[in-house]
XYZ file of C-alpha atoms in Angstrom:
461
model
C -41.489 -33.625 -38.249
C -43.171 -34.874 -35.296
C -40.161 -36.788 -34.212
C -37.422 -33.938 -35.199
C -39.787 -31.599 -33.335
C -38.929 -33.998 -30.473
C -35.513 -34.533 -30.724
C -35.152 -30.811 -30.812
C -37.045 -30.487 -27.456
C -35.087 -33.030 -25.806
C -31.846 -31.121 -27.400
C -32.862 -28.087 -25.360
C -34.007 -29.582 -22.267
C -30.683 -31.320 -21.830
C -28.785 -28.397 -22.875
C -30.832 -26.141 -20.143
C -30.078 -29.177 -17.882
C -26.016 -29.232 -18.038
C -25.889 -25.428 -18.211
C -27.497 -25.316 -14.785
C -25.246 -28.089 -13.300
C -22.438 -25.858 -15.155
C -21.046 -28.467 -17.513
C -21.784 -26.178 -20.197
C -19.610 -22.626 -19.775
C -19.420 -19.050 -21.830
C -18.335 -19.760 -25.496
C -16.111 -16.985 -27.411
C -16.326 -13.722 -26.443
C -14.610 -13.105 -22.935
C -17.015 -10.130 -22.526
C -20.007 -12.948 -22.965
C -18.393 -15.029 -20.374
C -18.096 -12.361 -18.361
C -22.261 -11.497 -18.367
C -23.013 -15.076 -17.472
C -23.021 -17.062 -14.016
C -19.699 -17.024 -12.968
C -17.664 -20.554 -13.253
C -18.284 -22.832 -10.470
C -15.458 -23.085 -8.530
C -13.787 -25.719 -7.911
C -14.524 -28.088 -5.518
C -13.125 -27.720 -1.141
C -11.851 -31.270 -0.921
C -12.446 -32.813 2.316
C -9.706 -33.357 5.269
C -8.609 -36.675 3.118
C -7.760 -35.135 0.169
C -5.735 -32.064 -1.962
C -7.720 -29.478 -2.325
C -7.754 -28.952 -6.395
C -7.754 -25.213 -5.834
C -4.325 -25.318 -3.767
C -2.836 -27.447 -6.783
C -4.069 -24.872 -9.460
C -2.863 -22.400 -7.103
C 0.739 -24.032 -7.089
C 1.166 -24.573 -10.069
C 0.601 -21.429 -11.466
C 3.047 -19.932 -8.883
C 5.565 -22.370 -10.199
C 4.979 -21.516 -13.701
C 5.026 -17.278 -13.173
C 8.004 -17.916 -10.851
C 9.941 -18.748 -14.209
C 9.516 -15.028 -15.100
C 13.146 -13.896 -14.491
C 13.969 -10.176 -14.389
C 17.233 -8.616 -15.296
C 19.062 -6.625 -12.439
C 20.846 -4.483 -14.766
C 18.332 -3.618 -17.198
C 14.464 -3.507 -15.635
C 14.230 -0.904 -12.552
C 13.850 -1.055 -8.888
C 10.657 0.024 -8.824
C 10.171 -3.264 -11.369
C 12.252 -5.805 -9.438
C 10.819 -4.654 -6.178
C 7.231 -5.739 -7.252
C 8.952 -9.083 -7.642
C 10.762 -9.299 -4.631
C 7.262 -8.524 -2.550
C 5.802 -11.417 -4.434
C 8.602 -14.331 -3.940
C 10.404 -12.337 -1.091
C 13.809 -14.505 -0.725
C 13.076 -17.103 -3.352
C 12.898 -14.801 -5.932
C 15.629 -14.556 -8.817
C 16.663 -12.329 -11.164
C 19.756 -12.328 -13.830
C 23.195 -10.434 -13.186
C 25.134 -10.619 -16.249
C 23.664 -13.811 -17.095
C 23.866 -15.081 -14.004
C 20.756 -16.384 -11.864
C 20.918 -14.572 -8.460
C 18.717 -13.766 -5.331
C 16.958 -10.388 -5.782
C 17.418 -10.303 -2.363
C 21.203 -10.624 -2.154
C 21.651 -8.266 -5.046
C 20.053 -5.421 -3.619
C 21.306 -6.303 -0.330
C 24.708 -5.786 -1.531
C 25.695 -4.456 -4.695
C 22.236 -2.950 -5.889
C 22.643 0.113 -8.707
C 20.051 1.073 -11.112
C 22.388 2.835 -14.013
C 24.955 3.677 -11.638
C 22.944 4.767 -8.678
C 23.400 2.999 -5.845
C 19.895 1.353 -3.847
C 21.032 1.667 -0.121
C 21.945 5.418 1.574
C 22.885 6.007 4.674
C 21.451 9.350 6.167
C 21.809 11.385 9.426
C 19.009 9.140 11.047
C 20.271 5.724 9.799
C 19.574 4.515 5.991
C 16.894 4.335 3.327
C 16.255 3.157 0.011
C 16.930 5.503 -2.725
C 13.386 7.357 -2.847
C 11.483 8.487 -5.801
C 13.984 10.332 -8.405
C 11.388 12.075 -10.704
C 10.488 9.459 -12.955
C 7.941 7.245 -12.694
C 8.774 3.587 -12.403
C 12.084 4.037 -11.968
C 12.857 4.165 -7.968
C 10.096 3.657 -5.428
C 7.017 5.923 -6.152
C 5.890 6.348 -2.796
C 7.750 7.526 0.578
C 8.884 3.806 1.971
C 7.557 1.885 -0.453
C 10.906 -0.064 -0.944
C 10.923 -0.903 2.654
C 7.386 -1.717 2.686
C 7.885 -4.549 -0.183
C 11.002 -5.699 1.472
C 9.602 -6.140 5.031
C 7.550 -9.236 3.997
C 10.547 -11.057 3.137
C 10.070 -11.157 6.990
C 14.398 -9.605 7.830
C 15.896 -9.510 11.390
C 16.513 -5.785 12.459
C 20.529 -6.771 12.315
C 20.157 -7.955 8.565
C 22.667 -5.632 6.636
C 22.293 -3.694 3.437
C 25.615 -2.193 1.994
C 25.989 1.006 0.596
C 28.316 2.004 -2.554
C 30.942 3.098 0.245
C 30.600 -0.392 1.875
C 28.958 1.104 4.454
C 26.723 -1.480 6.602
C 23.044 0.341 7.478
C 20.841 -2.559 9.471
C 17.113 -2.609 8.972
C 17.003 -1.106 12.276
C 18.455 2.039 11.244
C 16.171 2.236 8.145
C 13.348 2.328 10.813
C 14.772 4.843 12.713
C 15.017 6.691 9.773
C 11.824 6.321 9.011
C 10.225 7.123 12.169
C 12.639 10.333 12.146
C 11.064 11.776 8.556
C 7.202 10.861 8.744
C 5.388 13.762 8.457
C 1.530 14.568 7.863
C 2.517 16.769 4.259
C 3.686 13.360 2.740
C 1.745 10.198 1.828
C 1.936 7.637 4.871
C 0.600 3.891 3.577
C 3.591 2.029 3.048
C 5.340 4.003 6.312
C 2.460 2.476 7.591
C 3.170 -1.060 5.892
C 6.441 -1.134 7.129
C 6.243 -0.014 10.329
C 3.725 -2.195 11.056
C 5.960 -5.430 10.617
C 9.287 -3.764 12.689
C 7.023 -1.474 15.297
C 4.747 -2.024 18.381
C 1.647 -0.707 17.367
C 1.080 0.920 21.058
C 4.931 2.946 20.039
C 5.318 6.413 20.444
C 8.042 8.793 19.612
C 9.284 12.253 17.560
C 10.205 13.131 14.785
C 12.925 15.267 13.149
C 10.518 18.391 13.666
C 9.945 17.594 17.027
C 6.231 16.674 16.243
C 4.828 13.474 18.422
C 4.229 10.613 16.372
C 2.497 7.463 17.039
C 1.833 4.522 15.635
C -2.067 4.853 16.462
C -1.383 8.456 14.458
C -0.353 6.708 11.177
C -3.747 4.555 11.603
C -5.849 7.707 12.425
C -4.637 9.135 9.068
C -4.955 5.898 7.019
C -8.171 5.490 8.208
C -9.196 8.831 7.082
C -7.925 8.732 3.876
C -10.455 8.570 0.824
C -9.332 5.252 -1.352
C -10.973 7.344 -4.250
C -8.302 9.558 -5.374
C -5.518 7.122 -4.032
C -2.957 4.886 -5.939
C -4.321 2.064 -7.192
C -7.807 2.470 -5.738
C -6.581 2.376 -2.289
C -5.948 -0.898 -1.863
C -2.077 -1.109 -0.772
C -3.727 1.704 1.592
C -6.609 -1.456 2.532
C -3.345 -3.579 2.835
C -1.742 -1.719 5.358
C -4.473 -0.916 8.076
C -5.334 -4.813 7.718
C -1.642 -5.740 8.552
C -1.772 -2.968 11.481
C -5.407 -3.964 12.270
C -3.431 -7.653 12.316
C -0.363 -7.017 14.690
C -2.495 -5.044 17.545
C -4.657 -8.107 17.732
C -2.120 -10.175 18.303
C -1.030 -8.088 20.806
C -3.826 -7.252 22.482
C -6.517 -9.707 21.689
C -9.339 -6.969 21.298
C -9.475 -4.016 19.055
C -10.441 -0.464 20.353
C -9.702 3.326 19.513
C -8.060 4.043 16.116
C -7.436 0.057 15.259
C -11.431 -1.077 15.722
C -12.238 1.970 13.015
C -9.463 0.148 11.043
C -11.180 -2.874 11.203
C -14.455 -1.496 10.370
C -13.274 0.006 7.277
C -12.084 -3.021 6.318
C -15.249 -4.294 6.724
C -17.167 -1.714 4.431
C -14.647 -2.019 1.556
C -14.540 -5.879 2.076
C -18.194 -5.696 1.445
C -17.650 -3.205 -1.503
C -15.210 -5.616 -3.580
C -17.400 -8.255 -3.040
C -20.757 -6.392 -4.812
C -18.235 -5.234 -7.079
C -16.638 -8.364 -8.730
C -17.575 -9.578 -11.979
C -19.432 -12.807 -13.007
C -16.243 -14.710 -13.752
C -14.667 -14.148 -10.651
C -12.273 -11.127 -11.942
C -12.902 -7.716 -9.637
C -14.135 -4.386 -11.184
C -11.801 -2.367 -13.294
C -13.066 0.985 -11.340
C -11.607 -0.440 -8.102
C -13.687 1.030 -5.046
C -15.743 3.300 -7.486
C -18.037 1.131 -9.596
C -17.779 -2.286 -11.518
C -15.659 -2.451 -14.593
C -14.810 -5.368 -17.026
C -12.049 -5.839 -18.801
C -11.017 -8.437 -21.453
C -7.176 -7.278 -21.868
C -5.420 -9.822 -19.252
C -2.935 -7.217 -18.331
C -5.498 -5.360 -16.467
C -7.454 -8.015 -14.960
C -4.408 -9.034 -13.273
C -3.483 -5.714 -12.301
C -7.279 -4.904 -10.827
C -7.839 -8.920 -9.758
C -4.153 -8.970 -8.158
C -4.448 -5.694 -6.263
C -7.774 -6.749 -4.552
C -7.262 -10.218 -3.906
C -3.867 -8.852 -2.562
C -5.291 -7.062 0.280
C -8.116 -9.182 1.004
C -6.057 -12.376 1.571
C -4.532 -10.031 4.807
C -7.756 -8.533 5.378
C -10.145 -11.831 5.485
C -9.956 -14.377 8.105
C -8.712 -18.659 7.289
C -12.329 -19.233 7.943
C -13.847 -16.928 4.868
C -11.250 -17.630 2.299
C -13.272 -21.052 1.726
C -16.575 -18.973 0.709
C -17.425 -19.080 -3.157
C -16.465 -15.616 -3.951
C -13.136 -15.958 -3.040
C -12.760 -19.209 -4.631
C -13.385 -18.085 -7.958
C -11.681 -14.909 -7.706
C -8.272 -17.307 -6.868
C -9.541 -19.731 -9.539
C -9.933 -16.997 -12.359
C -6.512 -15.246 -11.216
C -5.265 -18.334 -11.511
C -6.197 -19.181 -15.122
C -5.531 -15.436 -16.482
C -1.734 -15.768 -15.115
C -1.840 -18.901 -17.072
C -2.982 -17.570 -20.456
C -0.592 -14.694 -20.586
C 2.137 -16.981 -19.531
C 3.836 -16.760 -22.762
C 3.058 -12.930 -23.121
C 5.845 -10.353 -22.485
C 4.769 -7.698 -19.981
C 6.235 -4.963 -18.987
C 6.427 -1.328 -17.685
C 4.155 -0.877 -15.528
C 1.824 -3.676 -16.002
C 5.224 -5.581 -14.407
C 3.432 -3.864 -10.607
C 0.335 -6.068 -11.669
C 1.726 -9.057 -12.859
C 3.720 -9.147 -9.116
C 0.514 -8.183 -7.542
C -1.586 -11.130 -8.762
C 1.087 -13.261 -7.916
C 1.289 -12.291 -4.323
C -1.992 -12.471 -3.753
C -1.908 -16.338 -5.249
C 1.282 -16.454 -2.722
C -0.583 -14.813 0.481
C -3.602 -17.239 -0.375
C -1.197 -20.193 -0.030
C 0.206 -19.145 3.412
C -3.315 -18.634 4.774
C -5.015 -22.406 3.052
C -1.795 -24.292 3.052
C -0.016 -25.402 6.411
C 3.774 -26.637 4.802
C 3.342 -22.927 3.191
C 2.528 -21.042 6.637
C 4.844 -17.724 6.691
C 7.931 -18.258 9.320
C 7.862 -16.256 12.860
C 7.433 -12.276 12.154
C 10.630 -10.868 12.976
C 11.367 -9.003 16.310
C 10.367 -5.412 16.750
C 12.512 -2.733 17.573
C 13.181 -1.637 21.298
C 10.945 1.069 21.967
C 12.261 4.578 21.309
C 10.516 5.311 24.718
C 13.207 3.876 26.571
C 15.333 7.061 25.651
C 13.202 9.381 25.168
C 10.725 8.600 28.092
C 9.859 12.701 28.872
C 9.611 13.160 24.879
C 5.768 12.102 24.917
C 4.441 13.485 28.007
C 2.002 11.219 30.122
C -0.031 13.992 29.267
C 0.261 14.313 25.764
C -3.014 14.289 23.428
C -0.910 11.178 21.174
C -0.921 9.939 24.347
C -3.568 6.648 24.359
C -4.806 5.945 27.780
C -5.112 2.581 28.894
C -8.247 0.902 30.037
C -8.338 -1.192 33.238
C -8.272 -4.667 32.584
C -11.428 -6.615 34.246
C -10.809 -10.474 35.363
C -13.300 -11.856 32.127
C -11.477 -9.485 30.246
C -7.672 -10.574 30.783
C -8.913 -14.040 29.903
C -11.682 -13.504 27.163
C -10.573 -11.450 24.115
C -12.914 -9.279 22.855
C -13.257 -6.008 20.271
C -13.793 -2.882 22.122
C -15.672 0.552 21.368
C -17.030 3.631 23.694
C -19.989 1.095 25.298
C -19.769 -1.004 28.573
C -18.206 -4.380 28.387
C -21.439 -5.660 28.286
C -22.413 -4.301 25.078
C -19.878 -7.596 23.852
C -22.048 -11.116 24.237
C -20.214 -13.269 26.525
C -20.187 -15.956 23.464
C -18.223 -13.742 21.769
C -14.981 -16.622 21.132
C -11.392 -15.474 21.319
C -9.300 -14.073 17.841
C -7.358 -17.215 16.595
C -4.629 -15.971 14.688
C -4.059 -17.575 10.913
C -1.380 -18.736 9.522
C -0.353 -14.680 7.961
C -1.232 -12.784 11.353
C -5.055 -12.321 10.451
C -8.184 -12.822 12.682
C -11.765 -14.074 13.130
C -13.027 -10.641 14.174
C -16.291 -10.606 15.532
C -18.127 -6.708 15.071
C -20.815 -6.569 18.096
C -20.278 -2.821 17.987
C -20.099 -0.166 14.956
C -18.952 3.725 15.246
C -22.585 4.301 12.833
C -24.543 2.834 15.938
C -22.700 4.799 18.019
C -22.789 8.062 16.466
C -26.634 7.287 16.021
C -27.149 7.165 19.763
C -25.075 10.553 20.170
C -26.915 12.312 18.096
C -30.110 11.038 19.222
C -29.089 12.441 22.858
C -28.325 15.858 20.881
C -31.882 16.193 19.548
C -33.033 15.396 23.090
C -31.337 17.510 24.931
C -32.639 20.449 22.103
C -35.754 19.852 22.257
C -35.111 19.818 26.184
C -33.898 23.424 25.957
C -37.218 24.409 23.514
C-alpha cells in the first residue's frame, strides 16, 4: 500500500510539473479550455530562425484562401469581404472559371442583373445599400473603404454597365461631395484616409464645410457600444487616419491626438477582456464572453485582431497576448476549413483572415505592402475661397521651433516642454503604424481646467 501511495504521489507531482510547463493542455469540452490558463504562445524565433508563428500564419492563409466564392451566386457584400482579406489576390468563380475578383468587379460586376458601378453627377460610386441586408454594401462607402485596401491608384478605372469609365479619383470626389452628418461616416473616414490628405478641407453639395479633421472628431465622439460589429470598424478607421496624419507630420495634435488616446483606451479594454484561450470577448467592448461556436469565435476574434493590427506598433506584436490571439485564430480557421460558412458568417471568416494578413504584413518583411497610392489633388486649389482662413473648420498651423522640426513629438495643449526630450522619433512600420509615446492625456488637461475653475469659484466667495 505504501508503494502504491508513493507511486500515486509521484505521478501527481509529475503531472503538476508538466502542467506548469505547459506540456499538458485542457482536454475535452472547449468551455473547460477557456477557463484554464492561456495556451503558451509559440516561442518567438531568433533572427537566424523562422518564427514558428509566422509559419503557422502562412499555412492558415494559404488554406483559407482556397475557399472560392461564386461571383454570380454570392452577394456583393460577401465578395467584398473576400477582397478585403486578400486584395488583388482574391479569386472568384465566374461561370466555372477562376478570375481575379478585382478585375471582375471593375470590368463587369453585376448582381442579379444590377451593375456594381454607377456614374453620378459628382463622379461615381459602388452600388449603395438596396434595403436588403448583406446584398450590396451595408454602410455608406463601405465598398470603397474595402477596395481602398488594394492600394489602387487614382487613375484606376471601373466600367459602368454602359461602358463608361469611372476612376478612383471620381469615387473620391463623389464621397467628399456627398458626406453629411445624418449618415454614418466610419467607412467614409476609412476610405478617404487612403486617398485624401489629413489636412484637407472642402465643401459638400449642401455648401457645408467638411474636413478630414471633422470626420476624425465625429468618429472619436462615436460610441462603440451601439455601432456595427462592436465599433471595431470605427477603431480601424481612426487608426488609419491617425497613422496617415503621423506619417505626414511626425507628431499628433488636436483631433488626431484624441483619436490616439481613444485607441489606447480600447486597446487596454480588448486585452483585459481577452479569454484565457486567446480568443476575444463575444461581447465586444461591453464585457467578457466566450463561445464554443467556431463561426462566432472567428467573427469576434477576427474583428478585434483586425483593428489591433493597425492600431498597435510593430514592437507590440511580439507581446504574449497578441501572439496567443493570432495562434488561436489560426487554429480556429484551420478547424473550420471544411465547415460550410455562408450568409453573414462569410464576413466574420474574411475579417479573421484579414487580421492574419495584416499581422503578416507587419512582422514579415517579405509581405510588406507596397507604397500607398498618390493622394488626391487638394480641392483647396480650386476652392480657395470656399473655406476661408477664418472659418471655424480650419485648423491654424502652430509655429514650429527648430527642435520641433527635427524631433517629432506628440503635441497637446501644453507647452513643448511638457514632452520629454528623450521621446524617440516615431518610426513607421510595415503597415503605416508607429511607436507612439503618450506623455500627455486629455484627462490630465481636463483635470487641470477643473482645478482652475474651482480655485476661481473659491476666490469669488
